Coordinates of C-alpha atoms and ligand atoms in Angstrom, one line a residue:
M558 CA -3.3 17.6 13.2
S559 CA -0.8 18.8 10.7
L560 CA 0.9 16.5 8.3
H561 CA 2.8 19.5 6.9
G562 CA 6.5 18.6 6.4
R563 CA 6.1 15.2 7.9
D564 CA 7.9 12.0 6.8
I565 CA 5.5 9.0 6.2
T566 CA 7.8 6.0 6.4
S567 CA 5.5 3.6 8.2
I568 CA 1.7 3.4 8.8
R569 CA 2.7 3.7 12.5
D570 CA 3.7 7.3 11.7
L571 CA 0.0 8.2 11.4
S572 CA -2.5 8.2 14.2
R573 CA -6.0 6.8 13.7
E574 CA -7.4 10.4 13.7
E575 CA -4.8 11.4 11.0
I576 CA -5.7 8.4 8.9
E577 CA -9.4 9.3 9.2
E578 CA -8.7 12.9 8.1
I579 CA -6.7 11.8 5.1
L580 CA -9.5 9.4 4.0
A581 CA -12.1 12.2 4.5
S582 CA -10.0 14.5 2.4
A583 CA -9.5 11.7 -0.2
R584 CA -13.2 11.3 -0.6
K585 CA -13.6 15.0 -1.5
M586 CA -10.7 14.6 -3.9
I587 CA -12.4 12.0 -6.1
P588 CA -13.9 14.5 -8.7
Y589 CA -10.5 16.2 -8.8
A590 CA -8.8 12.9 -9.3
E591 CA -11.2 12.1 -12.1
G592 CA -10.5 15.4 -13.7
S593 CA -14.0 16.7 -13.6
K594 CA -12.9 19.5 -11.2
V595 CA -9.6 21.3 -11.0
V596 CA -7.4 22.2 -8.0
H597 CA -3.8 23.3 -7.9
P598 CA -2.4 23.5 -4.4
L599 CA 0.9 22.0 -5.6
A600 CA 1.5 24.7 -8.3
E601 CA 5.2 25.4 -8.4
K602 CA 6.0 22.3 -6.3
I603 CA 8.3 19.6 -7.4
V604 CA 7.9 16.0 -6.1
A605 CA 10.7 13.5 -6.8
M606 CA 9.8 9.9 -7.5
A607 CA 12.8 7.9 -6.5
F608 CA 11.9 4.4 -7.6
F609 CA 14.7 1.8 -7.3
E610 CA 12.3 -1.2 -7.8
P611 CA 9.7 -1.9 -10.5
S612 CA 6.4 -0.2 -10.1
T613 CA 3.4 0.6 -12.3
R614 CA 0.4 1.7 -10.1
T615 CA 2.3 3.2 -7.2
R616 CA 4.6 5.5 -9.3
L617 CA 2.0 6.4 -11.9
S618 CA -0.8 7.1 -9.4
F619 CA 1.7 9.3 -7.4
E620 CA 2.6 11.1 -10.6
A621 CA -1.0 11.5 -11.6
A622 CA -1.7 12.8 -8.1
V623 CA 1.1 15.4 -8.5
H624 CA -0.1 16.5 -11.9
R625 CA -3.8 16.7 -10.9
L626 CA -2.7 19.0 -8.0
G627 CA -0.8 21.2 -10.5
G628 CA 2.7 20.2 -9.4
N629 CA 5.7 18.7 -11.3
C630 CA 7.6 15.4 -10.9
L631 CA 11.2 14.5 -11.2
T632 CA 11.3 10.8 -11.8
I633 CA 13.9 8.1 -11.4
A634 CA 12.1 5.0 -12.7
D635 CA 15.1 2.8 -13.2
A636 CA 17.9 2.5 -10.7
G637 CA 20.2 1.3 -13.4
A638 CA 20.1 4.8 -15.0
T639 CA 21.4 6.6 -11.9
S640 CA 24.8 7.1 -10.3
L641 CA 24.0 4.3 -7.8
R642 CA 25.4 2.2 -10.7
K643 CA 28.7 4.1 -10.2
G644 CA 28.7 3.3 -6.5
E645 CA 26.9 6.3 -5.1
S646 CA 25.3 5.6 -1.8
L647 CA 21.5 5.9 -1.4
Y648 CA 22.2 8.5 1.3
D649 CA 24.0 10.8 -1.1
T650 CA 21.5 10.3 -3.9
I651 CA 18.6 11.2 -1.6
R652 CA 20.5 14.1 0.1
M653 CA 21.1 15.6 -3.4
L654 CA 17.6 15.0 -4.5
S655 CA 16.2 16.8 -1.5
S656 CA 17.8 19.9 -2.8
Y657 CA 16.0 19.6 -6.1
A658 CA 12.5 18.8 -4.9
D659 CA 10.0 19.7 -2.2
A660 CA 9.2 16.1 -1.3
I661 CA 10.6 12.7 -2.1
V662 CA 8.6 9.5 -2.8
I663 CA 10.9 6.5 -2.5
R664 CA 10.6 2.8 -3.3
H665 CA 13.6 0.6 -2.7
P666 CA 14.3 -3.1 -2.2
N667 CA 15.9 -2.7 1.2
E668 CA 13.8 -2.7 4.4
G669 CA 14.6 0.4 6.3
S670 CA 15.6 2.4 3.2
A671 CA 12.8 4.9 3.6
R672 CA 14.0 5.8 7.1
L673 CA 17.5 6.1 5.9
A674 CA 16.2 8.4 3.1
A675 CA 14.3 10.5 5.7
R676 CA 17.5 11.0 7.6
A677 CA 19.3 12.0 4.4
S678 CA 16.6 14.4 3.3
D679 CA 15.5 17.7 4.8
R680 CA 12.3 17.5 2.8
P681 CA 9.5 15.1 3.6
V682 CA 10.0 11.5 2.5
I683 CA 7.1 9.2 1.7
N684 CA 7.7 5.5 1.6
A685 CA 6.3 3.8 -1.5
G686 CA 7.6 0.4 -0.4
D687 CA 10.8 -0.6 1.4
G688 CA 11.6 -4.2 0.7
A689 CA 9.5 -6.5 2.8
G690 CA 8.9 -3.7 5.3
Q691 CA 6.1 -1.2 4.9
H692 CA 3.9 0.4 2.2
P693 CA 1.9 3.0 4.1
T694 CA 0.3 4.8 1.2
Q695 CA -1.0 1.5 -0.2
T696 CA -2.6 0.9 3.2
L697 CA -4.3 4.3 3.0
L698 CA -5.9 3.4 -0.3
D699 CA -6.8 -0.1 0.9
L700 CA -8.6 1.5 3.9
A701 CA -10.3 4.0 1.5
T702 CA -11.6 1.0 -0.5
L703 CA -12.9 -0.7 2.6
H704 CA -14.5 2.5 3.9
E705 CA -16.2 3.1 0.6
A706 CA -17.7 -0.4 0.6
F707 CA -18.7 -0.6 4.3
G708 CA -18.8 2.9 5.6
T709 CA -16.6 1.9 8.5
L710 CA -13.2 0.4 9.3
T711 CA -14.3 -1.0 12.6
G712 CA -15.7 -4.5 13.3
L713 CA -14.9 -5.8 9.8
K714 CA -13.6 -9.3 9.2
V715 CA -10.8 -9.2 6.8
V716 CA -9.0 -12.3 5.4
L717 CA -5.3 -11.6 4.5
L718 CA -4.4 -14.3 2.0
G719 CA -1.0 -15.1 0.5
D720 CA 2.5 -14.1 1.1
L721 CA 2.2 -12.6 4.6
K722 CA 6.0 -13.1 5.3
Y723 CA 7.4 -10.8 2.6
G724 CA 4.3 -8.8 1.6
R725 CA 4.8 -5.2 2.7
T726 CA 1.3 -4.2 1.8
V727 CA -0.1 -6.7 4.4
H728 CA 2.4 -5.6 7.0
S729 CA 1.1 -2.1 6.9
L730 CA -2.5 -3.0 6.4
A731 CA -2.7 -5.6 9.2
Y732 CA -1.4 -3.0 11.7
A733 CA -3.9 -0.3 10.6
L734 CA -6.9 -2.7 10.7
A735 CA -5.9 -3.9 14.1
E736 CA -5.7 -0.3 15.3
F737 CA -9.2 0.4 13.9
G738 CA -10.7 -2.7 15.6
S739 CA -11.2 -5.0 12.6
E740 CA -10.6 -8.7 12.9
L741 CA -7.9 -10.4 10.9
I742 CA -8.1 -13.9 9.5
L743 CA -4.6 -15.0 8.2
S744 CA -4.3 -17.5 5.4
S745 CA -0.9 -18.3 3.9
P746 CA 1.0 -21.1 2.3
R747 CA 3.5 -23.0 4.4
G748 CA 6.5 -20.9 5.2
L749 CA 4.9 -17.6 4.3
A750 CA 3.1 -16.9 7.6
L751 CA 3.1 -13.5 9.2
P752 CA 6.4 -13.1 11.0
E753 CA 6.4 -13.3 14.8
E754 CA 7.5 -9.7 15.4
R755 CA 4.6 -8.5 13.2
R756 CA 2.2 -10.5 15.3
E757 CA 3.6 -9.0 18.5
E758 CA 3.0 -5.6 17.0
L759 CA -0.6 -6.4 16.3
K760 CA -1.1 -7.7 19.8
R761 CA 0.2 -4.5 21.2
V762 CA -2.6 -2.6 19.5
G763 CA -5.2 -5.1 20.7
G764 CA -5.5 -6.9 17.3
R765 CA -7.9 -9.8 17.0
V766 CA -6.0 -12.3 14.8
S767 CA -6.8 -15.9 13.9
E768 CA -5.5 -18.3 11.3
Q769 CA -7.5 -20.2 8.7
P770 CA -5.4 -22.1 6.1
D771 CA -8.5 -23.4 4.4
I772 CA -9.4 -20.5 2.0
R773 CA -13.0 -21.6 1.5
K774 CA -13.7 -21.6 5.3
A775 CA -11.9 -18.3 5.7
V776 CA -14.0 -16.6 3.0
Q777 CA -17.4 -17.7 4.4
E778 CA -17.2 -15.4 7.3
A779 CA -15.4 -12.5 5.7
D780 CA -16.4 -9.0 4.7
A781 CA -13.2 -8.6 2.7
L782 CA -10.7 -10.9 1.1
Y783 CA -7.3 -9.2 0.6
V784 CA -5.3 -11.4 -1.8
T785 CA -1.6 -10.9 -2.4
R786 CA 1.0 -12.1 -4.8
I787 CA 3.8 -14.3 -3.7
Q788 CA 6.8 -11.9 -3.6
K789 CA 9.0 -14.0 -5.8
E790 CA 11.8 -11.4 -5.9
R791 CA 12.3 -11.6 -2.1
F792 CA 13.0 -15.3 -2.0
V793 CA 16.7 -16.2 -1.3
D794 CA 16.2 -19.7 -2.7
E795 CA 14.3 -20.1 -6.0
S796 CA 13.4 -23.7 -5.1
E797 CA 11.5 -22.5 -2.0
Y798 CA 9.5 -20.2 -4.3
R799 CA 8.7 -23.1 -6.6
E800 CA 7.2 -25.1 -3.6
V801 CA 4.6 -22.4 -3.0
A802 CA 4.0 -21.0 -6.4
G803 CA 0.4 -21.4 -7.6
S804 CA -0.7 -22.8 -4.2
Y805 CA -3.8 -20.7 -4.0
R806 CA -6.2 -19.2 -6.5
I807 CA -9.5 -17.3 -6.1
D808 CA -12.1 -18.2 -8.6
A809 CA -15.9 -18.2 -8.7
S810 CA -16.2 -21.5 -6.9
V811 CA -14.2 -20.3 -3.9
L812 CA -16.5 -17.3 -3.7
A813 CA -19.7 -19.4 -4.0
S814 CA -20.2 -19.5 -0.3
A815 CA -19.1 -16.0 0.4
K816 CA -21.4 -13.2 1.8
P817 CA -23.0 -11.4 -1.1
R818 CA -21.3 -8.1 0.0
L819 CA -17.8 -9.6 0.3
I820 CA -15.2 -7.6 -1.6
V821 CA -12.1 -9.0 -3.1
M822 CA -9.1 -6.7 -2.9
H823 CA -5.6 -7.0 -4.3
P824 CA -2.8 -4.4 -4.3
L825 CA -1.9 -5.7 -7.8
P826 CA -0.1 -6.9 -9.9
R827 CA -1.9 -10.2 -9.8
A828 CA 0.1 -13.2 -11.0
G829 CA -2.6 -15.8 -11.2
E830 CA -4.0 -15.6 -7.7
I831 CA -7.4 -14.2 -8.9
A832 CA -9.0 -15.8 -11.9
P833 CA -10.2 -13.3 -14.5
E834 CA -13.8 -14.6 -14.1
V835 CA -13.9 -12.9 -10.7
D836 CA -13.6 -9.5 -12.5
Q837 CA -17.2 -9.9 -13.7
T838 CA -18.6 -10.5 -10.2
P839 CA -19.8 -7.8 -7.9
H840 CA -17.1 -8.9 -5.4
A841 CA -14.2 -7.6 -7.5
A842 CA -13.0 -4.3 -5.9
Y843 CA -9.3 -4.3 -7.0
F844 CA -9.7 -2.0 -10.0
R845 CA -11.6 0.5 -7.9
Q846 CA -8.9 0.1 -5.3
A847 CA -6.3 1.0 -7.9
F848 CA -8.2 4.1 -8.9
L849 CA -8.6 5.2 -5.3
A850 CA -4.8 5.5 -5.2
V851 CA -5.0 8.8 -7.0
P852 CA -7.4 10.7 -4.7
V853 CA -5.7 9.2 -1.6
R854 CA -2.2 10.2 -2.7
M855 CA -3.6 13.6 -3.7
A856 CA -5.0 14.1 -0.2
L857 CA -1.7 13.0 1.4
L858 CA 0.5 15.1 -0.8
A859 CA -1.7 18.2 -0.4
S860 CA -1.4 17.7 3.4
V861 CA 2.3 17.0 3.5
L862 CA 3.2 19.8 1.1
G863 CA 1.2 22.5 2.8
S864 CA -2.3 23.0 2.0
S865 CA -5.2 20.6 1.9
R866 CA -7.6 23.3 1.0
R867 CA -9.3 23.2 -2.4
G868 CA -10.0 26.0 -4.7
G869 CA -8.9 27.5 -8.0
Ligands
LIG285 C1 2.6 -4.1 -4.2 C2 4.0 -3.8 -3.8 O1 4.8 -3.2 -4.6 O2 4.3 -4.1 -2.6 N1 2.2 -3.4 -5.4 C3 1.7 -2.2 -5.3 O3 2.4 -1.3 -4.7 N2 0.5 -1.9 -5.7 C4 2.3 -5.6 -4.2 C5 3.1 -6.5 -5.0 O4 4.1 -6.1 -5.8 O5 2.8 -7.7 -5.0

């Protein structure tokens, strides 16, 4: 396989074999991500971070990945500070940016914006979240977290809890897990179920999917519990948000009947869905998950921008 020069706008852009290769390369990148070894395959490369929506982990871990690989970043961290404010189109902004950088990482509130950016750019575009659409690099690090815990991505039972309607991390992750042959147990508040077209997509790749609105029951059988935040910013109607806000919370009592090896994951930020007491339990995997963002994004950038070989 070669990911060289490729756009990554959806998890569907990557085959199972390609995902496995990225994860294998990410495992080798861990000491480089920690800074105990040094590698500079991105020396002289510039990666643009075009972030038109708030971000902490995604942007900073992408930037850390570029720096650890010896490259440089050009960063838009605030859409309000760009000429989009003057009415410039996203297409023009990206087209111009692609003449300043070797690759573009984009986050934008509109679904489909990463594909639009890929059309505008003659450099590779990586989707760091397009509205309620996709978040493929989050999925790669989610898979890395599961693989590190269980040594496989096949045959796991994974509960996806929370906002399955607007949550782009679950849209990408559900697809990948279905492709790898893991089972999905969906648990969401009323009105936030996984949309029908996403379910169809899962069926097409042979996904085994069930629903379990009762979190305690869902957790009993599970290997992993993937908790998500209600995507408040995507609600058209604030009163609809208020109806579901705070409707689920994972604490020690919910985990009391879980398998000892269950891991609790969350793309973060959390907004009350996981009680801080869970941090102290061996179930908590979300901070490890956040760290794995760096080696995973290093592996991806090294492949897309040319060389995944280490040295130097
Ligand atoms: C997620 C996102 O932006 O989709 N965050 C992230 O990238 N780690 C999840 C969220 O904001 O709830």
